[in-house]
Each structure stands twice: as C-alpha cells, then as structure tokens.
Tab-separated table of C-alpha atoms and ligand atoms in Angstrom:
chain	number	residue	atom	x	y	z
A	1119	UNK	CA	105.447	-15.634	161.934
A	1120	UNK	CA	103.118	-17.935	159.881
A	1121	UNK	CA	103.887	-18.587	156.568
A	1122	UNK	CA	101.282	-16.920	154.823
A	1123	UNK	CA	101.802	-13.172	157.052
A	1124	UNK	CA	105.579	-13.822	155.779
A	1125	UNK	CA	103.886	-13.888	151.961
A	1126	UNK	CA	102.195	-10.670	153.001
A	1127	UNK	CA	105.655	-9.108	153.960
A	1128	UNK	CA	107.677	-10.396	151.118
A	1129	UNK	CA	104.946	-9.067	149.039
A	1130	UNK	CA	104.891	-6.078	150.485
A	1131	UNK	CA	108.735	-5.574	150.382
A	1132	UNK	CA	108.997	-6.566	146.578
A	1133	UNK	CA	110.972	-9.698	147.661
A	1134	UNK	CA	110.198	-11.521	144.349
A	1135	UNK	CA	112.600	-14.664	145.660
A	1136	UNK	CA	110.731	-15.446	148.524
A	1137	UNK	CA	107.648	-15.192	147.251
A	1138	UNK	CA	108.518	-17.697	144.712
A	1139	UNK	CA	109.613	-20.111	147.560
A	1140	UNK	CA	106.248	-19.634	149.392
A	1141	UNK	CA	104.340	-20.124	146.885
A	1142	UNK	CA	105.905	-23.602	145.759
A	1143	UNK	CA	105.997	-24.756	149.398
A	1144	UNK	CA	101.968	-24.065	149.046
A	1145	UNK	CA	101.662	-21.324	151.466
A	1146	UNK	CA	98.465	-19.635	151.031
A	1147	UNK	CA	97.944	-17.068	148.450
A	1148	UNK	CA	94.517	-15.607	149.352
A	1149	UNK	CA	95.772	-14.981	153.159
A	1150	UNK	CA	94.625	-11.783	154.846
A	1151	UNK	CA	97.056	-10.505	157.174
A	1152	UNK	CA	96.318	-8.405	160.241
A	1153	UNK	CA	95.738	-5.411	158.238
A	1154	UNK	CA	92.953	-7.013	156.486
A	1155	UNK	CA	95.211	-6.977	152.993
A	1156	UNK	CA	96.503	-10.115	151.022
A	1157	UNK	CA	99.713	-10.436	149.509
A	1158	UNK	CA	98.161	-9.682	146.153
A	1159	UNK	CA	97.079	-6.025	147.340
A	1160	UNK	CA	100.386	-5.699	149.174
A	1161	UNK	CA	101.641	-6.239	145.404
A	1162	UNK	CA	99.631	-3.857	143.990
A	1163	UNK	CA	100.465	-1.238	145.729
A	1164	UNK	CA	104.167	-1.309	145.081
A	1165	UNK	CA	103.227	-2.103	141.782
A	1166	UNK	CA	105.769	-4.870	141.305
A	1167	UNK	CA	104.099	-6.448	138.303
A	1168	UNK	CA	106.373	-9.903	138.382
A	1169	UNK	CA	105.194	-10.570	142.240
A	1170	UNK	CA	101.352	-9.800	141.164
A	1171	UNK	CA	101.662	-11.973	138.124
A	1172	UNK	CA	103.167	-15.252	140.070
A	1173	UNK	CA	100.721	-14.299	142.568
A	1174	UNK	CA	97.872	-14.931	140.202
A	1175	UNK	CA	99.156	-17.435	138.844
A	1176	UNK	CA	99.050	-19.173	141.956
A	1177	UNK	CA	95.256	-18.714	142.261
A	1178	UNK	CA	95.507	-15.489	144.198
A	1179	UNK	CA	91.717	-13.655	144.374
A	1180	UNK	CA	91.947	-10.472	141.767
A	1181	UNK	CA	88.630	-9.805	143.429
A	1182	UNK	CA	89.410	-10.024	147.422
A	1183	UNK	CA	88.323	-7.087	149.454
A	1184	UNK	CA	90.632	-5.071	152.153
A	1185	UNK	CA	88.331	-3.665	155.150
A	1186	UNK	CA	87.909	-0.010	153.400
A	1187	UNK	CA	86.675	-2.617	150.272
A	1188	UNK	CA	89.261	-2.055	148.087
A	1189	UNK	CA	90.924	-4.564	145.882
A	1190	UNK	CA	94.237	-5.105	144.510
A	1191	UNK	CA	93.272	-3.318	141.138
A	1192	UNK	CA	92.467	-0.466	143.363
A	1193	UNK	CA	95.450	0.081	145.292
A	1194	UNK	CA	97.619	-0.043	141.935
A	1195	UNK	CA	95.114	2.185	140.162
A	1196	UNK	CA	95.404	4.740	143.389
A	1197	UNK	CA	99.285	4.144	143.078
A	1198	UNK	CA	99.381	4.659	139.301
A	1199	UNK	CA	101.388	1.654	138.704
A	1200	UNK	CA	99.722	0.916	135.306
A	1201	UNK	CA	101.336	-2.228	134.431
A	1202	UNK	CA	99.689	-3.855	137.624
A	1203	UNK	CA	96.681	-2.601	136.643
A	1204	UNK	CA	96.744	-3.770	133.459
A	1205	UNK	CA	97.871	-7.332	134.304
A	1206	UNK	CA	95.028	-6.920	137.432
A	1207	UNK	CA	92.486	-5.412	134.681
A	1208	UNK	CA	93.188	-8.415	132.287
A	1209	UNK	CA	92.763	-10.868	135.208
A	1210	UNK	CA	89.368	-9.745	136.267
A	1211	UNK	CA	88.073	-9.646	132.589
A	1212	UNK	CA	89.157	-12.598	131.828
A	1213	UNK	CA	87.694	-14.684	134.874
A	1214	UNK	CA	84.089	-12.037	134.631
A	1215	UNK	CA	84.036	-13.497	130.671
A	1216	UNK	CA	84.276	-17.083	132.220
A	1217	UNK	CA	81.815	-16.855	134.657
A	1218	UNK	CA	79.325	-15.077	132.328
A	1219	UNK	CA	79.587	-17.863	130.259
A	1220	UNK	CA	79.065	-20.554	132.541
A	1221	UNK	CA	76.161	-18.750	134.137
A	1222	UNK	CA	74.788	-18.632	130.653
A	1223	UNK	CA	75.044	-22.096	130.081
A	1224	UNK	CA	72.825	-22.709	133.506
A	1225	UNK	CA	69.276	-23.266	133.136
A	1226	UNK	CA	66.989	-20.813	134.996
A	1227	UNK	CA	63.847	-21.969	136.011
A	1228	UNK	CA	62.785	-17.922	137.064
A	1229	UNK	CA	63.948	-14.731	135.645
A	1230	UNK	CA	66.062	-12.434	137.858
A	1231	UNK	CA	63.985	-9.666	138.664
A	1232	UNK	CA	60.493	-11.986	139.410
A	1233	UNK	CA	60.249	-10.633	143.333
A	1234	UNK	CA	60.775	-7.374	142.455
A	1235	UNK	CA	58.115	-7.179	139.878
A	1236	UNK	CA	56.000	-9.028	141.750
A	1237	UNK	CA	56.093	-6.968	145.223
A	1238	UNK	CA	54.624	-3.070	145.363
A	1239	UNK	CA	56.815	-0.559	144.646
A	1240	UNK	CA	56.714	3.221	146.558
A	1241	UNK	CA	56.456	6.718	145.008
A	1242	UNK	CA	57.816	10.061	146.501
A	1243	UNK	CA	58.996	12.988	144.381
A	1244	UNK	CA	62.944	11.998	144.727
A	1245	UNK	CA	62.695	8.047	144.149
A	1246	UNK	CA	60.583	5.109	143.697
A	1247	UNK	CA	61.498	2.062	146.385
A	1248	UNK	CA	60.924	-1.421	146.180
A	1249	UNK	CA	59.742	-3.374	149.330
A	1250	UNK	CA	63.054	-3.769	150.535
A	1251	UNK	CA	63.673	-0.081	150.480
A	1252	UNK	CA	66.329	-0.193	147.801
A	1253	UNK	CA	66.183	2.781	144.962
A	1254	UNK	CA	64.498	1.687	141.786
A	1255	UNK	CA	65.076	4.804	140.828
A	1256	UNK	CA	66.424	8.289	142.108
A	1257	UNK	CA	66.088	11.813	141.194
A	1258	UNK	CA	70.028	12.827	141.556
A	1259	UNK	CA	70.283	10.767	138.211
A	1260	UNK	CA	68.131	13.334	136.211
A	1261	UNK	CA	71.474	15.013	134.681
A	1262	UNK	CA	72.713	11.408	133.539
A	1263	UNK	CA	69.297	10.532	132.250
A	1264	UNK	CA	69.237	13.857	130.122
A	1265	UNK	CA	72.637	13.123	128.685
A	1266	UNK	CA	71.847	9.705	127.757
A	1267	UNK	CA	68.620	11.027	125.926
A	1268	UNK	CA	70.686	13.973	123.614
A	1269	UNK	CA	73.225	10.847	122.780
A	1270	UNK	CA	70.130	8.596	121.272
A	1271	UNK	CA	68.145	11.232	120.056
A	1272	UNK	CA	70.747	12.273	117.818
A	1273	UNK	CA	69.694	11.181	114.587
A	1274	UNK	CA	65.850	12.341	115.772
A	1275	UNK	CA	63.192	9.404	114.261
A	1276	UNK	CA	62.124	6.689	116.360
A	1277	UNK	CA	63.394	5.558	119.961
A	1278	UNK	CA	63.088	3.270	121.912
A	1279	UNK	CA	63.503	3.417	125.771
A	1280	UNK	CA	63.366	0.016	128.296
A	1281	UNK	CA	62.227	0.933	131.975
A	1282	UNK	CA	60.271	4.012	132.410
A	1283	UNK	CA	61.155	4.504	136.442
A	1284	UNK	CA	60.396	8.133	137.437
A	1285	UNK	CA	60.176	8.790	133.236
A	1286	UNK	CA	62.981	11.105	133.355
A	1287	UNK	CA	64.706	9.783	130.631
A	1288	UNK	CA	61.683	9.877	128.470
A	1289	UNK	CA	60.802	13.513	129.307
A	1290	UNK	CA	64.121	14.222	128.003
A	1291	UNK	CA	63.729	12.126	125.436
A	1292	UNK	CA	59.952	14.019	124.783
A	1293	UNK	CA	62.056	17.406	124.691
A	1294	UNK	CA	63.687	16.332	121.334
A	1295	UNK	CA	60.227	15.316	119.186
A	1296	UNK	CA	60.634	12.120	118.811
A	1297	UNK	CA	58.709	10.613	115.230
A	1298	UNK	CA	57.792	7.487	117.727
A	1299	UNK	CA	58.923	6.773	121.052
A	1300	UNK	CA	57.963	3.562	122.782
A	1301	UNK	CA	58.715	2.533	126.064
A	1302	UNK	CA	58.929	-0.770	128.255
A	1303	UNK	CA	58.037	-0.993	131.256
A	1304	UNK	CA	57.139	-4.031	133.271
A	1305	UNK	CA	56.184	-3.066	136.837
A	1306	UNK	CA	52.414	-2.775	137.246
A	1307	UNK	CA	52.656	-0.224	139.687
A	1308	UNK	CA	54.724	2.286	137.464
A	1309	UNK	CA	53.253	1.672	134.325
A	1310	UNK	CA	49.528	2.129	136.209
A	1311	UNK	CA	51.434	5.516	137.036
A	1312	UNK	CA	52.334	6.381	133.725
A	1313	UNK	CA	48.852	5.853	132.319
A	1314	UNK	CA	47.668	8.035	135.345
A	1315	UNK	CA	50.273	10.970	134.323
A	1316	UNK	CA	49.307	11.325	130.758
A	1317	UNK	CA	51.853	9.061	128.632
A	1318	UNK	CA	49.615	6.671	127.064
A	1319	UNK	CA	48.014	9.792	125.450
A	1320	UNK	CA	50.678	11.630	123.666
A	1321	UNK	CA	51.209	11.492	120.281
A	1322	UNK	CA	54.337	9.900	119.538
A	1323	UNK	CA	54.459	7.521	122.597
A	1324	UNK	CA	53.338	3.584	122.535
A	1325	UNK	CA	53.595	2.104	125.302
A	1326	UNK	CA	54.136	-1.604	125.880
A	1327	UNK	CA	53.547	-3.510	129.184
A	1328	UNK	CA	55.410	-6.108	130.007
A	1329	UNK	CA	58.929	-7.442	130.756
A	1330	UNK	CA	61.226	-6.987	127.635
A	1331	UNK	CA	61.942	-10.476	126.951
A	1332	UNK	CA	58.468	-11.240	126.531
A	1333	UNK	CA	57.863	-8.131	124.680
A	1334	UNK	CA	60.900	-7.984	121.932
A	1335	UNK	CA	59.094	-9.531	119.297
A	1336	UNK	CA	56.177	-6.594	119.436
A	1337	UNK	CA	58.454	-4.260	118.520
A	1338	UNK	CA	58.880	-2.097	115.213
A	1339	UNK	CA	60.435	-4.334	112.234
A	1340	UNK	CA	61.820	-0.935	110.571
A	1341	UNK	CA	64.301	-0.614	113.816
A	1342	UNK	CA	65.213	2.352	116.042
A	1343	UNK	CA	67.357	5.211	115.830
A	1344	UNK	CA	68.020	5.605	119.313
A	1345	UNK	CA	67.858	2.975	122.358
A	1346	UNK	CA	68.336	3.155	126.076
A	1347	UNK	CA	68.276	0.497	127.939
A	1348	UNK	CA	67.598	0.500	131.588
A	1349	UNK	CA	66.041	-1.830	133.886
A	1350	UNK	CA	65.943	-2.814	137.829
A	1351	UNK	CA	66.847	-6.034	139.847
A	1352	UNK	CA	68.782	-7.866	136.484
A	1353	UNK	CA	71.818	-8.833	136.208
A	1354	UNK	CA	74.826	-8.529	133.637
A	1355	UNK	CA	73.394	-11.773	131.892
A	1356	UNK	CA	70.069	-9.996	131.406
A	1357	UNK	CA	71.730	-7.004	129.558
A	1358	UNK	CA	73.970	-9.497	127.926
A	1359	UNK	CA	70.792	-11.358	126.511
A	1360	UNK	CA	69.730	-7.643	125.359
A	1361	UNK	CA	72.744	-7.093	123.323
A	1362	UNK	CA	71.863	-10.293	121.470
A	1363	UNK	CA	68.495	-8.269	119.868
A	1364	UNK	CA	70.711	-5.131	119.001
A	1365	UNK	CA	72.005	-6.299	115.662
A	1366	UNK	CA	67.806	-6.898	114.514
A	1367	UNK	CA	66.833	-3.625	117.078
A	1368	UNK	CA	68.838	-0.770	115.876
A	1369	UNK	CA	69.070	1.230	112.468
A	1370	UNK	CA	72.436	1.179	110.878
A	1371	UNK	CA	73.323	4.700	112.175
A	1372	UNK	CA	71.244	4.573	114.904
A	1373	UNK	CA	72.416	5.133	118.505
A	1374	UNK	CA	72.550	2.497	121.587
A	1375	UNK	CA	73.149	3.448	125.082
A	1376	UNK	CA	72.497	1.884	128.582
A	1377	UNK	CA	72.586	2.535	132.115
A	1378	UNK	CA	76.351	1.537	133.049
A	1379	UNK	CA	75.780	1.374	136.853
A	1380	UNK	CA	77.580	-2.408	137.466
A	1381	UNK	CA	79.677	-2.219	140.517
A	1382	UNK	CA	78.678	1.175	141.652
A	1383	UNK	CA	80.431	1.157	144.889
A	1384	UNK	CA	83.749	-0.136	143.387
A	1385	UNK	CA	86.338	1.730	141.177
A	1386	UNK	CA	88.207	-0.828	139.915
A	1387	UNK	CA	85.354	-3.443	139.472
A	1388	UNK	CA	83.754	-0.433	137.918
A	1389	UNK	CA	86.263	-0.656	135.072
A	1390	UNK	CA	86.396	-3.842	134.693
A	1391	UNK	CA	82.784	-4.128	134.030
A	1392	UNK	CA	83.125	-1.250	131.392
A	1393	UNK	CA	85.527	-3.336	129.746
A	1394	UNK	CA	83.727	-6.604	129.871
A	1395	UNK	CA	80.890	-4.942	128.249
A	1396	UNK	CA	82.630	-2.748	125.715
A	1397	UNK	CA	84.094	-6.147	124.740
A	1398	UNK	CA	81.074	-8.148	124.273
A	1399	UNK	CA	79.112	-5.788	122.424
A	1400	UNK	CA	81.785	-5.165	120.189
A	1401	UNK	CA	81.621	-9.147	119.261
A	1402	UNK	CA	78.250	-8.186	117.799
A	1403	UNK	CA	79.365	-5.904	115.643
A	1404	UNK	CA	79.825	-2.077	118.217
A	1405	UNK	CA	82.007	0.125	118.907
A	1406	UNK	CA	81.412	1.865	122.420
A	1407	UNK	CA	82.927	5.558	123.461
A	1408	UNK	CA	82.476	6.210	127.338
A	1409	UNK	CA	81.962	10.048	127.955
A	1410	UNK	CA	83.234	10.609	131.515
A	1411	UNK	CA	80.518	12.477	133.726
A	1412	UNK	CA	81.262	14.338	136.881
A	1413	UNK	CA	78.568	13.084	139.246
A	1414	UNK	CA	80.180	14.098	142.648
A	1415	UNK	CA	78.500	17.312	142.834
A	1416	UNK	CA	74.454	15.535	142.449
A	1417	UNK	CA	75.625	12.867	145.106
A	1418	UNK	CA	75.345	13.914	148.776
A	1419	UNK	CA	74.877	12.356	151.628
A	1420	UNK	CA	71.287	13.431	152.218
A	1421	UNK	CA	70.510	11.396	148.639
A	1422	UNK	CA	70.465	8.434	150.386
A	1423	UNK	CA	68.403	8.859	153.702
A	1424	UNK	CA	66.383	6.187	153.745
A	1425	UNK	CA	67.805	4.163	151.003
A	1426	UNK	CA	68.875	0.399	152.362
A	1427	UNK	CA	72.125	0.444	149.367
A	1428	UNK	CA	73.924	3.351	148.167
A	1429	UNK	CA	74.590	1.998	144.521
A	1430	UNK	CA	76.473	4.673	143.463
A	1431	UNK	CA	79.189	5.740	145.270
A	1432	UNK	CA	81.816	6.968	142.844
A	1433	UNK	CA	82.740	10.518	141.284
A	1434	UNK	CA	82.180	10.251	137.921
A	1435	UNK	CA	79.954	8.069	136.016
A	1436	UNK	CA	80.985	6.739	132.036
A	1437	UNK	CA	78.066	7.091	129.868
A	1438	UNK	CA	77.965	4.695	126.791
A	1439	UNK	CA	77.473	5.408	123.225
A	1440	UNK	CA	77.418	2.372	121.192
A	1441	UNK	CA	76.971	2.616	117.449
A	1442	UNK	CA	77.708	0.039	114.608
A	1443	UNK	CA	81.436	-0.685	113.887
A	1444	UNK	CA	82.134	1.408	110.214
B	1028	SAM	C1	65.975	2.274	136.993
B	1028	SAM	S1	64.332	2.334	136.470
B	1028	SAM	C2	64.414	3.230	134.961
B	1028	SAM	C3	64.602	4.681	135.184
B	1028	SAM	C4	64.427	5.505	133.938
B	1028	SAM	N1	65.570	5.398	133.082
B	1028	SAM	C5	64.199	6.950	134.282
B	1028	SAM	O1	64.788	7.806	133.626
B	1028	SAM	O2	63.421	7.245	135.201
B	1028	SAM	C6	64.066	0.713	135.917
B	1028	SAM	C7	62.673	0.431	135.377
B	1028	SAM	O3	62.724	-0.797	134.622
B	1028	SAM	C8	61.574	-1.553	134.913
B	1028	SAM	N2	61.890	-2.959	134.610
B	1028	SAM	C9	62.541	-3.858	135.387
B	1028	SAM	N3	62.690	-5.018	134.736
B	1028	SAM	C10	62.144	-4.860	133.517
B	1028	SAM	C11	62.009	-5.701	132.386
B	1028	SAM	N4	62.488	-6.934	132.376
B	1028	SAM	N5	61.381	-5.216	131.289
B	1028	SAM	C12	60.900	-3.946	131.281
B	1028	SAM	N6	60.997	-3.090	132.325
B	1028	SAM	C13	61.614	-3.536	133.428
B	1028	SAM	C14	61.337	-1.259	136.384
B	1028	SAM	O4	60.029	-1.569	136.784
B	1028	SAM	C15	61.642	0.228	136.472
B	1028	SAM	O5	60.522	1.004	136.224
C-alpha cells in the first residue's frame, strides 16, 4: 500500500504513532484515498483531535472536498466531535482572515460585479436571471427578506436598503412607514423597473442609481436607523469594504443587517464564514446575534428549474443583527 493510503488508514484508525512517522518521512498529507477522503476527514470523523491537529500542522487542506463535497469540518460537525470542530473551525478562520487580507492588499484594476452589471438581466414573477442564468434574485427568499426588514425597522426613522432585486425587502420594509427609505441599486435594467412600478414616486423613498461605492458619499450625513445590505456578483471583500462605512452610516442604536448567503451549498464553510464576519465587524466596533431560520420548507426542488447554481442548499439560514457594541 502507498504511503499516503497507509496515512488514510492510520488516520482513520486513530493510530496517532504512525501518523506521526508518516508525516516526518514526508508522506503526503492532502492525499485522497480511493474513497475520495483525505486523512484529515478520516480524522474528523473519529474526532481524534491530536491526529487532526498534527495533520494541520503538516499543511493538511481544512478546505479539501470528499465526492458528496463535504469537508473535514463537516464530518466532525455530523459526528459531534466538537473539539475537532473547533480546532477545524479555528483553522479555516484563521487561513479565510489571511487570505482576505492579502486579497485586500491586491490592486484591482475592475470591480467584481462589472459583467454582471454590464450584461441584461431577465424578469419572471419568481426570479430575476442574469445572462448566465444564475438567480439574482428568487422569490422563495420573500420570508427571509421580511424578517430582515422587522429586524432594521425596529427603531422606525430612516433606512437604508443596498440592492433592490425583486424589491421584496423594501415592500416589507414599506409595510413599517418608514420616515425615509432610500435604496441602491445599480443594475440599469432593475432600477428602469423600479421607476416603471411606482417607487420613484412614493413618499418616503429616494432612490439612488448607481453602484454603492460610487454612491456612499450621497448619502444622508444624519445616518440610518436601519440598513440591509444586499448585493449580486461581489465578493466577501466587497461587503468587507461596506463594513468600513458602517461606523459613519449607522445611528448609534440603529440596526445593521445583511444577506449572509457565503457558502450556501456548504455547512461547515457556512459557519466559518459566519464567524469570519461576526469577527470583523466586531473590530469596528459590533456585536452580531444570528437568529436561526428554518428555510427547508420554502426550498424545493422545483425552486431551481432553470437556475444554472443552486446557492442555497442548506436547512436553515442565520440572519444577522448587528448593532453597536454597549
Ligand atoms: C440579490 S438582489 C437584492 C434582492 C433584494 N434584497 C430583494 O429583496 O429583492 C441584488 C441587487 O443588488 C444590485 N447590485 C449589485 N451590485 C450592486 C452595487 N455594487 N451597488 C448597488 N446595487 C448593486 C443588483 O443589481 C440586484 O438588483
């Protein structure tokens, strides 16, 4: 047997002592054996937290993915072995916190999203598409966006919404009488459609074209008492760069919340992604409380006829509500 399928096995049967040997005799750590599973997942799910944590050490992938695309973190979180998880959980926070921060430092000569605002977007009554026939946006989130409105319309006053989609979040928003609610929005296409449904003429709305890092300094000096953020085709980095306006954007007791869809398809990256947020905008001054959602029942397979990427595809979704640290 090759050396690496005998790291698999002595992974797999919590052989801590062998492991150790392969691993100084440089056998490869991010192996996949015929099962499709490194040793590292093999550790997880015996949950033998001294294996996992040489394992890393060694370089092993926190992130690699078994053929049902599952990773270490989520065979020990399916296991309940919480001390690999945690160890696991740390791992992938830690090396998502370096990455973020190199990307940062990169220089990006176009902004993420550039195609997509670019190219036409398509309207039925369930979604809007872009040209690649990914989801923009999708009617089975109407329960989320409702519950992210009553968190930021709270304190009533003035709100602030970025990305108007199907406006579902803002007609929720509408049902609580908002003083002043302005919204984003930076596709052509939709915000032509929102002129052509009646927002630009109600009362309390403003509505500003245009991407929202071009846009940031039109905004209301006096602040917000409620923000949602939501946009399409950016990246962690762009809602990163958001977080940075925050501290100026929102009234002392106001209330911040955001779309928390990163790594829909993946439990465990999921959570790690929660964490890695919940982390960085509590460096700026936030606390965040996740309010676990039930989504399962709005999420059948007939949602997604048609739809190139299922981007959701787990059972309950963790809406944020970030307000300033007492
Ligand atoms: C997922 S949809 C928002 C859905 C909305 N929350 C709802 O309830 O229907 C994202 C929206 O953000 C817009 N958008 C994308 N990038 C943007 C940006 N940089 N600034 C402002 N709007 C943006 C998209 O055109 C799209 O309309």
């Amino acid at each position: 047997m090759e050396e690496a399928d005998q790291l698999c096995l002595a992974a797999k049967s919590n052989d801590f002592k062998k492991v150790q040997t392969l691993i100084t005799s440089g056998t490869d750590v991010s192996h996949f054996d015929g099962d499709g599973l490194t040793p590292l997942m093999h550790a997880a799910k015996t949950g033998n937290a001294e294996i996992i944590s040489a394992l890393l050490e060694a370089g092993a992938p926190w992130n690699a993915l078994s053929p049902s695309n599952l990773s270490a973190g989520d065979f020990a979180m399916e296991a309940g072995h919480q001390e690999a998880f945690d160890l696991l959980l740390k791992t992938g926070i830690q090396s998502e916190l370096i990455l973020g921060t190199i990307a940062r430092k990169e220089t990006k000569n176009e902004y993420s999203n550039q195609e997509y605002l670019q190219d036409r977007v398509t309207f039925s009554e369930d979604k809007i598409m872009d040209n690649e026939s990914k989801g923009v946006m999708m009617a089975w989130e109407k329960p989320l966006m409702e519950a992210h409105a009553k968190a930021i319309c709270t304190n009533g006053g003035s709100i602030l919404n970025v990305g108007f989609g199907m406006g579902l979040v803002d007609t929720a928003i509408q049902q609580y009488n908002p003083t002043k609610h302005t919204i984003i929005e930076a596709h052509p296409d939709v915000y032509k459609r929102m002129i052509e449904s009646g927002w630009g003429e109600k009362e309390n709305v403003r509505i500003v074209f245009g991407r929202w890092q071009d846009v940031v300094g039109e905004l209301d000096e006096c602040g917000y008492d409620g923000i949602f953020f939501d946009t399409y085709g950016e990246y962690y980095e762009d809602l990163w760069e958001f977080h940075q306006n925050l501290p100026k954007l929102l009234k002392a007791d106001g209330v911040y919340s955001y779309f928390n869809g990163f790594c829909g398809s993946n439990a465990f990256f999921h959570v790690v992604y929660c964490n890695l947020v919940t982390l960085e905008i509590e460096s700026l001054g936030f606390s965040t409380q996740l309010i676990p959602l039930p989504v399962k029942d709005c999420l059948g397979d007939e949602v997604w006829e048609g739809v190139k990427q299922k981007y959701w595809q787990l059972d309950t979704y963790y809406l944020p509500v970030c307000q300033f640290s007492e």
